[in-house]
Amino acid sequence: MTTSTTTTTAATAWRADPYTDALLAGRGPLFLRRHDGWLLPLEVERWCEAPDAADRSVLDRCRGTVLDIGCGPGRLVAALAAEGRRALGIDISPAAVARTARLGAAALCRSVFDPLPAEGRWDTALLIDGNIGIGGDPAALLRRLCQVVSRSGHVIAECAPVDVDECCDVRVDDGRGGRGTPFPWARVGVRALAAHARNAGWAVHEQWTVDGRPFLSLVLQSSARASAPGSR
């Protein structure tokens, strides 16, 4: 499946009624349903609240300009904006972008694989709440971020809290019969994400866990840094 096809499929899925309805209500239940019926709960209530301690550990590590990829209802980008930080959220859900804007933060309805403002000049890119799974290929996503983040910048990614490395088709599901269209998604734990990062030109700079949520901070390897936009 090509990147453009994957982006279109995911956009359709995340614009489906179950996800939009949950964001409008500010609560679930909401899940990602795998083909075998396994459900991954999505923490809509937490996404719609103020940043918690784990989120704050991420915000404290943000530097310079910040791009929040898959910003959802916007709690992180809004917190950064409230501190006077230059931050932009992007999300393929119009409902998520609208909610972020209502919080007073800047957001665009756009995929990370679309052309983005200030490509190659972002100091920090965020992949929080499982968003390393976007597109179903963590290495491809991280290779894309080599074009988006500045050569001295970094990526902060949240990992799955278990040792997992999987890509599969999922649907957004409200647990009551409402389902979106299938799209590719990935789940990776700390060890798997570190391996994908190395293959995509990144190195692990820092690892930490708060309230059971593990994170990695990634910086460009020297070879990738030399070929990054603006390196000449």
mmCIF file of C-alpha atoms in Angstrom:
data_model
loop_
_atom_site.group_PDB
_atom_site.id
_atom_site.type_symbol
_atom_site.label_atom_id
_atom_site.label_comp_id
_atom_site.label_asym_id
_atom_site.label_seq_id
_atom_site.Cartn_x
_atom_site.Cartn_y
_atom_site.Cartn_z
ATOM 1 C CA MET A 1 0.000 0.000 0.000
ATOM 2 C CA THR A 2 1.445 3.399 -0.965
ATOM 3 C CA THR A 3 1.846 6.244 1.515
ATOM 4 C CA SER A 4 -0.856 8.300 -0.221
ATOM 5 C CA THR A 5 -3.305 5.377 -0.125
ATOM 6 C CA THR A 6 -2.498 4.693 3.529
ATOM 7 C CA THR A 7 -3.017 8.360 4.392
ATOM 8 C CA THR A 8 -6.385 8.468 2.623
ATOM 9 C CA THR A 9 -7.558 5.264 4.299
ATOM 10 C CA ALA A 10 -6.517 6.451 7.757
ATOM 11 C CA ALA A 11 -8.096 9.859 7.230
ATOM 12 C CA THR A 12 -11.408 8.214 6.365
ATOM 13 C CA ALA A 13 -11.200 6.002 9.443
ATOM 14 C CA TRP A 14 -10.373 8.759 11.929
ATOM 15 C CA ARG A 15 -13.165 10.928 10.495
ATOM 16 C CA ALA A 16 -15.686 8.148 11.124
ATOM 17 C CA ASP A 17 -18.546 8.821 13.492
ATOM 18 C CA PRO A 18 -17.242 6.761 16.478
ATOM 19 C CA TYR A 19 -14.096 8.881 16.807
ATOM 20 C CA THR A 20 -15.794 12.199 16.040
ATOM 21 C CA ASP A 21 -18.607 11.430 18.474
ATOM 22 C CA ALA A 22 -16.142 10.550 21.228
ATOM 23 C CA LEU A 23 -14.204 13.791 20.759
ATOM 24 C CA LEU A 24 -17.383 15.852 20.752
ATOM 25 C CA ALA A 25 -18.510 14.157 23.954
ATOM 26 C CA GLY A 26 -15.046 14.228 25.512
ATOM 27 C CA ARG A 27 -15.332 10.581 26.573
ATOM 28 C CA GLY A 28 -15.395 6.991 25.356
ATOM 29 C CA PRO A 29 -15.741 4.129 25.193
ATOM 30 C CA LEU A 30 -13.544 3.958 22.121
ATOM 31 C CA PHE A 31 -11.198 1.238 20.907
ATOM 32 C CA LEU A 32 -8.973 0.102 18.094
ATOM 33 C CA ARG A 33 -10.322 -3.301 17.031
ATOM 34 C CA ARG A 34 -7.975 -5.806 15.433
ATOM 35 C CA HIS A 35 -9.234 -8.301 12.834
ATOM 36 C CA ASP A 36 -9.292 -11.084 15.444
ATOM 37 C CA GLY A 37 -11.571 -9.060 17.749
ATOM 38 C CA TRP A 38 -8.854 -7.908 20.189
ATOM 39 C CA LEU A 39 -9.562 -4.401 21.487
ATOM 40 C CA LEU A 40 -7.095 -1.655 22.417
ATOM 41 C CA PRO A 41 -8.827 0.935 24.644
ATOM 42 C CA LEU A 42 -8.301 4.558 23.602
ATOM 43 C CA GLU A 43 -8.055 6.993 26.517
ATOM 44 C CA VAL A 44 -10.354 9.696 25.190
ATOM 45 C CA GLU A 45 -11.075 11.158 28.627
ATOM 46 C CA ARG A 46 -7.346 11.597 29.338
ATOM 47 C CA TRP A 47 -6.776 13.123 25.910
ATOM 48 C CA CYS A 48 -9.492 15.701 26.591
ATOM 49 C CA GLU A 49 -8.194 16.694 30.037
ATOM 50 C CA ALA A 50 -5.259 18.873 31.073
ATOM 51 C CA PRO A 51 -1.788 17.303 30.765
ATOM 52 C CA ASP A 52 -0.966 14.799 33.500
ATOM 53 C CA ALA A 53 2.415 14.047 35.093
ATOM 54 C CA ALA A 54 3.556 11.843 32.200
ATOM 55 C CA ASP A 55 2.534 14.514 29.692
ATOM 56 C CA ARG A 56 4.402 17.105 31.729
ATOM 57 C CA SER A 57 7.569 15.029 31.506
ATOM 58 C CA VAL A 58 7.229 15.340 27.727
ATOM 59 C CA LEU A 59 6.431 19.062 27.760
ATOM 60 C CA ASP A 60 9.446 19.732 30.000
ATOM 61 C CA ARG A 61 11.689 18.122 27.370
ATOM 62 C CA CYS A 62 10.299 20.082 24.428
ATOM 63 C CA ARG A 63 12.674 22.695 23.089
ATOM 64 C CA GLY A 64 12.320 25.361 20.445
ATOM 65 C CA THR A 65 9.499 25.010 17.950
ATOM 66 C CA VAL A 66 7.258 21.989 18.526
ATOM 67 C CA LEU A 67 5.208 19.953 16.038
ATOM 68 C CA ASP A 68 2.627 17.717 17.728
ATOM 69 C CA ILE A 69 1.858 14.929 15.225
ATOM 70 C CA GLY A 70 -1.592 13.446 15.701
ATOM 71 C CA CYS A 71 -2.418 16.120 18.245
ATOM 72 C CA GLY A 72 -5.955 14.810 18.893
ATOM 73 C CA PRO A 73 -8.041 17.212 20.978
ATOM 74 C CA GLY A 74 -4.950 19.329 21.596
ATOM 75 C CA ARG A 75 -4.009 19.166 25.262
ATOM 76 C CA LEU A 76 -0.251 19.210 24.630
ATOM 77 C CA VAL A 77 -0.106 21.884 21.951
ATOM 78 C CA ALA A 78 -2.532 24.019 24.001
ATOM 79 C CA ALA A 79 -0.322 23.704 27.083
ATOM 80 C CA LEU A 80 2.699 24.776 25.057
ATOM 81 C CA ALA A 81 0.791 27.733 23.574
ATOM 82 C CA ALA A 82 -0.320 28.807 27.048
ATOM 83 C CA GLU A 83 3.352 29.007 28.018
ATOM 84 C CA GLY A 84 4.095 31.201 25.009
ATOM 85 C CA ARG A 85 5.861 28.405 23.154
ATOM 86 C CA ARG A 86 5.722 28.160 19.362
ATOM 87 C CA ALA A 87 3.789 24.966 18.679
ATOM 88 C CA LEU A 88 1.605 23.515 15.936
ATOM 89 C CA GLY A 89 -0.649 20.485 16.067
ATOM 90 C CA ILE A 90 -1.530 18.422 13.019
ATOM 91 C CA ASP A 91 -4.256 15.793 12.839
ATOM 92 C CA ILE A 92 -6.303 14.166 10.075
ATOM 93 C CA SER A 93 -9.508 14.521 12.111
ATOM 94 C CA PRO A 94 -11.363 17.822 11.569
ATOM 95 C CA ALA A 95 -13.059 17.352 14.960
ATOM 96 C CA ALA A 96 -9.680 17.063 16.677
ATOM 97 C CA VAL A 97 -8.335 20.153 14.914
ATOM 98 C CA ALA A 98 -11.472 22.145 15.778
ATOM 99 C CA ARG A 99 -11.229 21.167 19.445
ATOM 100 C CA THR A 100 -7.549 22.121 19.515
ATOM 101 C CA ALA A 101 -8.361 25.518 18.010
ATOM 102 C CA ARG A 102 -11.050 26.089 20.654
ATOM 103 C CA LEU A 103 -8.318 25.665 23.264
ATOM 104 C CA GLY A 104 -6.462 28.588 21.683
ATOM 105 C CA ALA A 105 -3.766 26.528 19.978
ATOM 106 C CA ALA A 106 -2.688 26.390 16.339
ATOM 107 C CA ALA A 107 -3.595 23.243 14.408
ATOM 108 C CA LEU A 108 -3.894 22.052 10.817
ATOM 109 C CA CYS A 109 -5.976 19.225 9.366
ATOM 110 C CA ARG A 110 -3.096 17.409 7.713
ATOM 111 C CA SER A 111 -1.216 14.123 7.646
ATOM 112 C CA VAL A 112 2.445 14.009 8.612
ATOM 113 C CA PHE A 113 3.053 12.576 5.123
ATOM 114 C CA ASP A 114 1.581 15.706 3.496
ATOM 115 C CA PRO A 115 3.679 18.825 2.866
ATOM 116 C CA LEU A 116 4.083 20.643 6.193
ATOM 117 C CA PRO A 117 4.984 24.177 7.198
ATOM 118 C CA ALA A 118 8.645 24.754 8.078
ATOM 119 C CA GLU A 119 9.808 21.315 6.985
ATOM 120 C CA GLY A 120 13.343 20.654 8.153
ATOM 121 C CA ARG A 121 13.182 23.392 10.791
ATOM 122 C CA TRP A 122 11.169 21.906 13.680
ATOM 123 C CA ASP A 123 13.173 21.558 16.884
ATOM 124 C CA THR A 124 10.875 18.997 18.511
ATOM 125 C CA ALA A 125 8.389 16.542 17.019
ATOM 126 C CA LEU A 126 5.963 14.682 19.291
ATOM 127 C CA LEU A 127 4.517 11.207 18.717
ATOM 128 C CA ILE A 128 2.458 10.712 21.869
ATOM 129 C CA ASP A 129 -0.525 8.482 22.764
ATOM 130 C CA GLY A 130 0.576 5.696 20.449
ATOM 131 C CA ASN A 131 1.118 7.899 17.409
ATOM 132 C CA ILE A 132 4.334 6.083 16.518
ATOM 133 C CA GLY A 133 1.775 3.705 15.005
ATOM 134 C CA ILE A 134 0.663 6.183 12.321
ATOM 135 C CA GLY A 135 0.794 4.537 8.908
ATOM 136 C CA GLY A 136 1.557 1.094 10.326
ATOM 137 C CA ASP A 137 5.303 1.416 9.667
ATOM 138 C CA PRO A 138 7.339 3.103 12.451
ATOM 139 C CA ALA A 139 10.560 3.126 10.411
ATOM 140 C CA ALA A 140 8.846 4.832 7.468
ATOM 141 C CA LEU A 141 7.308 7.404 9.813
ATOM 142 C CA LEU A 142 10.678 8.115 11.408
ATOM 143 C CA ARG A 143 12.336 8.408 7.993
ATOM 144 C CA ARG A 144 9.709 10.998 7.121
ATOM 145 C CA LEU A 145 10.601 12.895 10.287
ATOM 146 C CA CYS A 146 14.215 13.114 9.098
ATOM 147 C CA GLN A 147 12.773 15.559 6.549
ATOM 148 C CA VAL A 148 10.618 17.415 9.062
ATOM 149 C CA VAL A 149 12.858 17.900 12.102
ATOM 150 C CA SER A 150 15.941 20.122 12.031
ATOM 151 C CA ARG A 151 19.325 18.391 12.057
ATOM 152 C CA SER A 152 19.803 19.480 15.709
ATOM 153 C CA GLY A 153 16.227 18.632 16.688
ATOM 154 C CA HIS A 154 14.705 15.584 18.330
ATOM 155 C CA VAL A 155 11.643 13.355 18.359
ATOM 156 C CA ILE A 156 9.839 12.376 21.541
ATOM 157 C CA ALA A 157 7.859 9.173 21.057
ATOM 158 C CA GLU A 158 5.657 7.262 23.471
ATOM 159 C CA CYS A 159 6.057 3.483 23.351
ATOM 160 C CA ALA A 160 3.640 0.692 24.152
ATOM 161 C CA PRO A 161 4.018 -0.346 27.816
ATOM 162 C CA VAL A 162 4.687 -3.957 26.752
ATOM 163 C CA ASP A 163 7.380 -5.631 24.658
ATOM 164 C CA VAL A 164 5.557 -5.702 21.326
ATOM 165 C CA ASP A 165 6.335 -5.056 17.666
ATOM 166 C CA GLU A 166 3.318 -5.501 15.429
ATOM 167 C CA CYS A 167 1.602 -3.971 12.427
ATOM 168 C CA CYS A 168 -1.960 -4.884 11.579
ATOM 169 C CA ASP A 169 -5.172 -3.455 10.208
ATOM 170 C CA VAL A 170 -7.504 -1.998 12.841
ATOM 171 C CA ARG A 171 -10.823 -0.162 12.990
ATOM 172 C CA VAL A 172 -12.020 2.599 15.296
ATOM 173 C CA ASP A 173 -14.782 0.956 17.355
ATOM 174 C CA ASP A 174 -17.104 2.423 19.981
ATOM 175 C CA GLY A 175 -17.907 -0.950 21.528
ATOM 176 C CA ARG A 176 -21.568 -0.534 20.669
ATOM 177 C CA GLY A 177 -21.514 -1.594 17.030
ATOM 178 C CA GLY A 178 -20.186 1.617 15.483
ATOM 179 C CA ARG A 179 -17.022 0.977 13.473
ATOM 180 C CA GLY A 180 -14.846 2.906 11.050
ATOM 181 C CA THR A 181 -13.040 1.555 7.999
ATOM 182 C CA PRO A 182 -9.879 -0.561 8.448
ATOM 183 C CA PHE A 183 -6.463 1.094 8.306
ATOM 184 C CA PRO A 184 -2.862 0.059 9.129
ATOM 185 C CA TRP A 185 -1.547 0.714 12.626
ATOM 186 C CA ALA A 186 1.539 -0.295 14.599
ATOM 187 C CA ARG A 187 2.290 -0.944 18.263
ATOM 188 C CA VAL A 188 5.915 -0.962 19.413
ATOM 189 C CA GLY A 189 7.522 -1.281 22.801
ATOM 190 C CA VAL A 190 10.764 0.371 23.878
ATOM 191 C CA ARG A 191 13.079 -2.271 22.439
ATOM 192 C CA ALA A 192 11.275 -2.406 19.092
ATOM 193 C CA LEU A 193 11.099 1.358 18.746
ATOM 194 C CA ALA A 194 14.824 1.679 19.427
ATOM 195 C CA ALA A 195 15.492 -0.823 16.626
ATOM 196 C CA HIS A 196 13.156 0.913 14.176
ATOM 197 C CA ALA A 197 14.772 4.239 15.068
ATOM 198 C CA ARG A 198 18.264 2.935 14.305
ATOM 199 C CA ASN A 199 17.086 1.645 10.927
ATOM 200 C CA ALA A 200 15.567 5.048 10.119
ATOM 201 C CA GLY A 201 18.641 7.122 10.996
ATOM 202 C CA TRP A 202 17.872 7.992 14.615
ATOM 203 C CA ALA A 203 19.658 7.262 17.893
ATOM 204 C CA VAL A 204 18.155 6.962 21.365
ATOM 205 C CA HIS A 205 19.122 9.986 23.429
ATOM 206 C CA GLU A 206 17.019 9.366 26.532
ATOM 207 C CA GLN A 207 14.546 6.845 27.908
ATOM 208 C CA TRP A 208 12.124 7.374 30.799
ATOM 209 C CA THR A 209 8.830 6.140 32.210
ATOM 210 C CA VAL A 210 6.174 8.044 34.178
ATOM 211 C CA ASP A 211 3.026 6.395 35.543
ATOM 212 C CA GLY A 212 3.615 3.319 33.428
ATOM 213 C CA ARG A 213 3.987 5.272 30.183
ATOM 214 C CA PRO A 214 7.429 4.785 28.541
ATOM 215 C CA PHE A 215 9.035 7.388 26.286
ATOM 216 C CA LEU A 216 12.110 7.698 24.094
ATOM 217 C CA SER A 217 13.843 10.865 22.939
ATOM 218 C CA LEU A 218 15.502 10.359 19.557
ATOM 219 C CA VAL A 219 18.193 12.419 17.829
ATOM 220 C CA LEU A 220 19.498 12.100 14.305
ATOM 221 C CA GLN A 221 22.512 9.871 13.774
ATOM 222 C CA SER A 222 25.519 11.719 12.379
ATOM 223 C CA SER A 223 25.041 10.232 8.891
ATOM 224 C CA ALA A 224 21.373 11.218 8.780
ATOM 225 C CA ARG A 225 22.188 14.653 10.194
ATOM 226 C CA ALA A 226 24.611 15.312 7.359
ATOM 227 C CA SER A 227 21.907 14.645 4.755
ATOM 228 C CA ALA A 228 19.063 16.381 6.597
ATOM 229 C CA PRO A 229 17.432 19.489 5.067
ATOM 230 C CA GLY A 230 19.500 22.593 5.751
ATOM 231 C CA SER A 231 22.696 20.627 6.354
ATOM 232 C CA ARG A 232 24.512 22.447 3.596
#
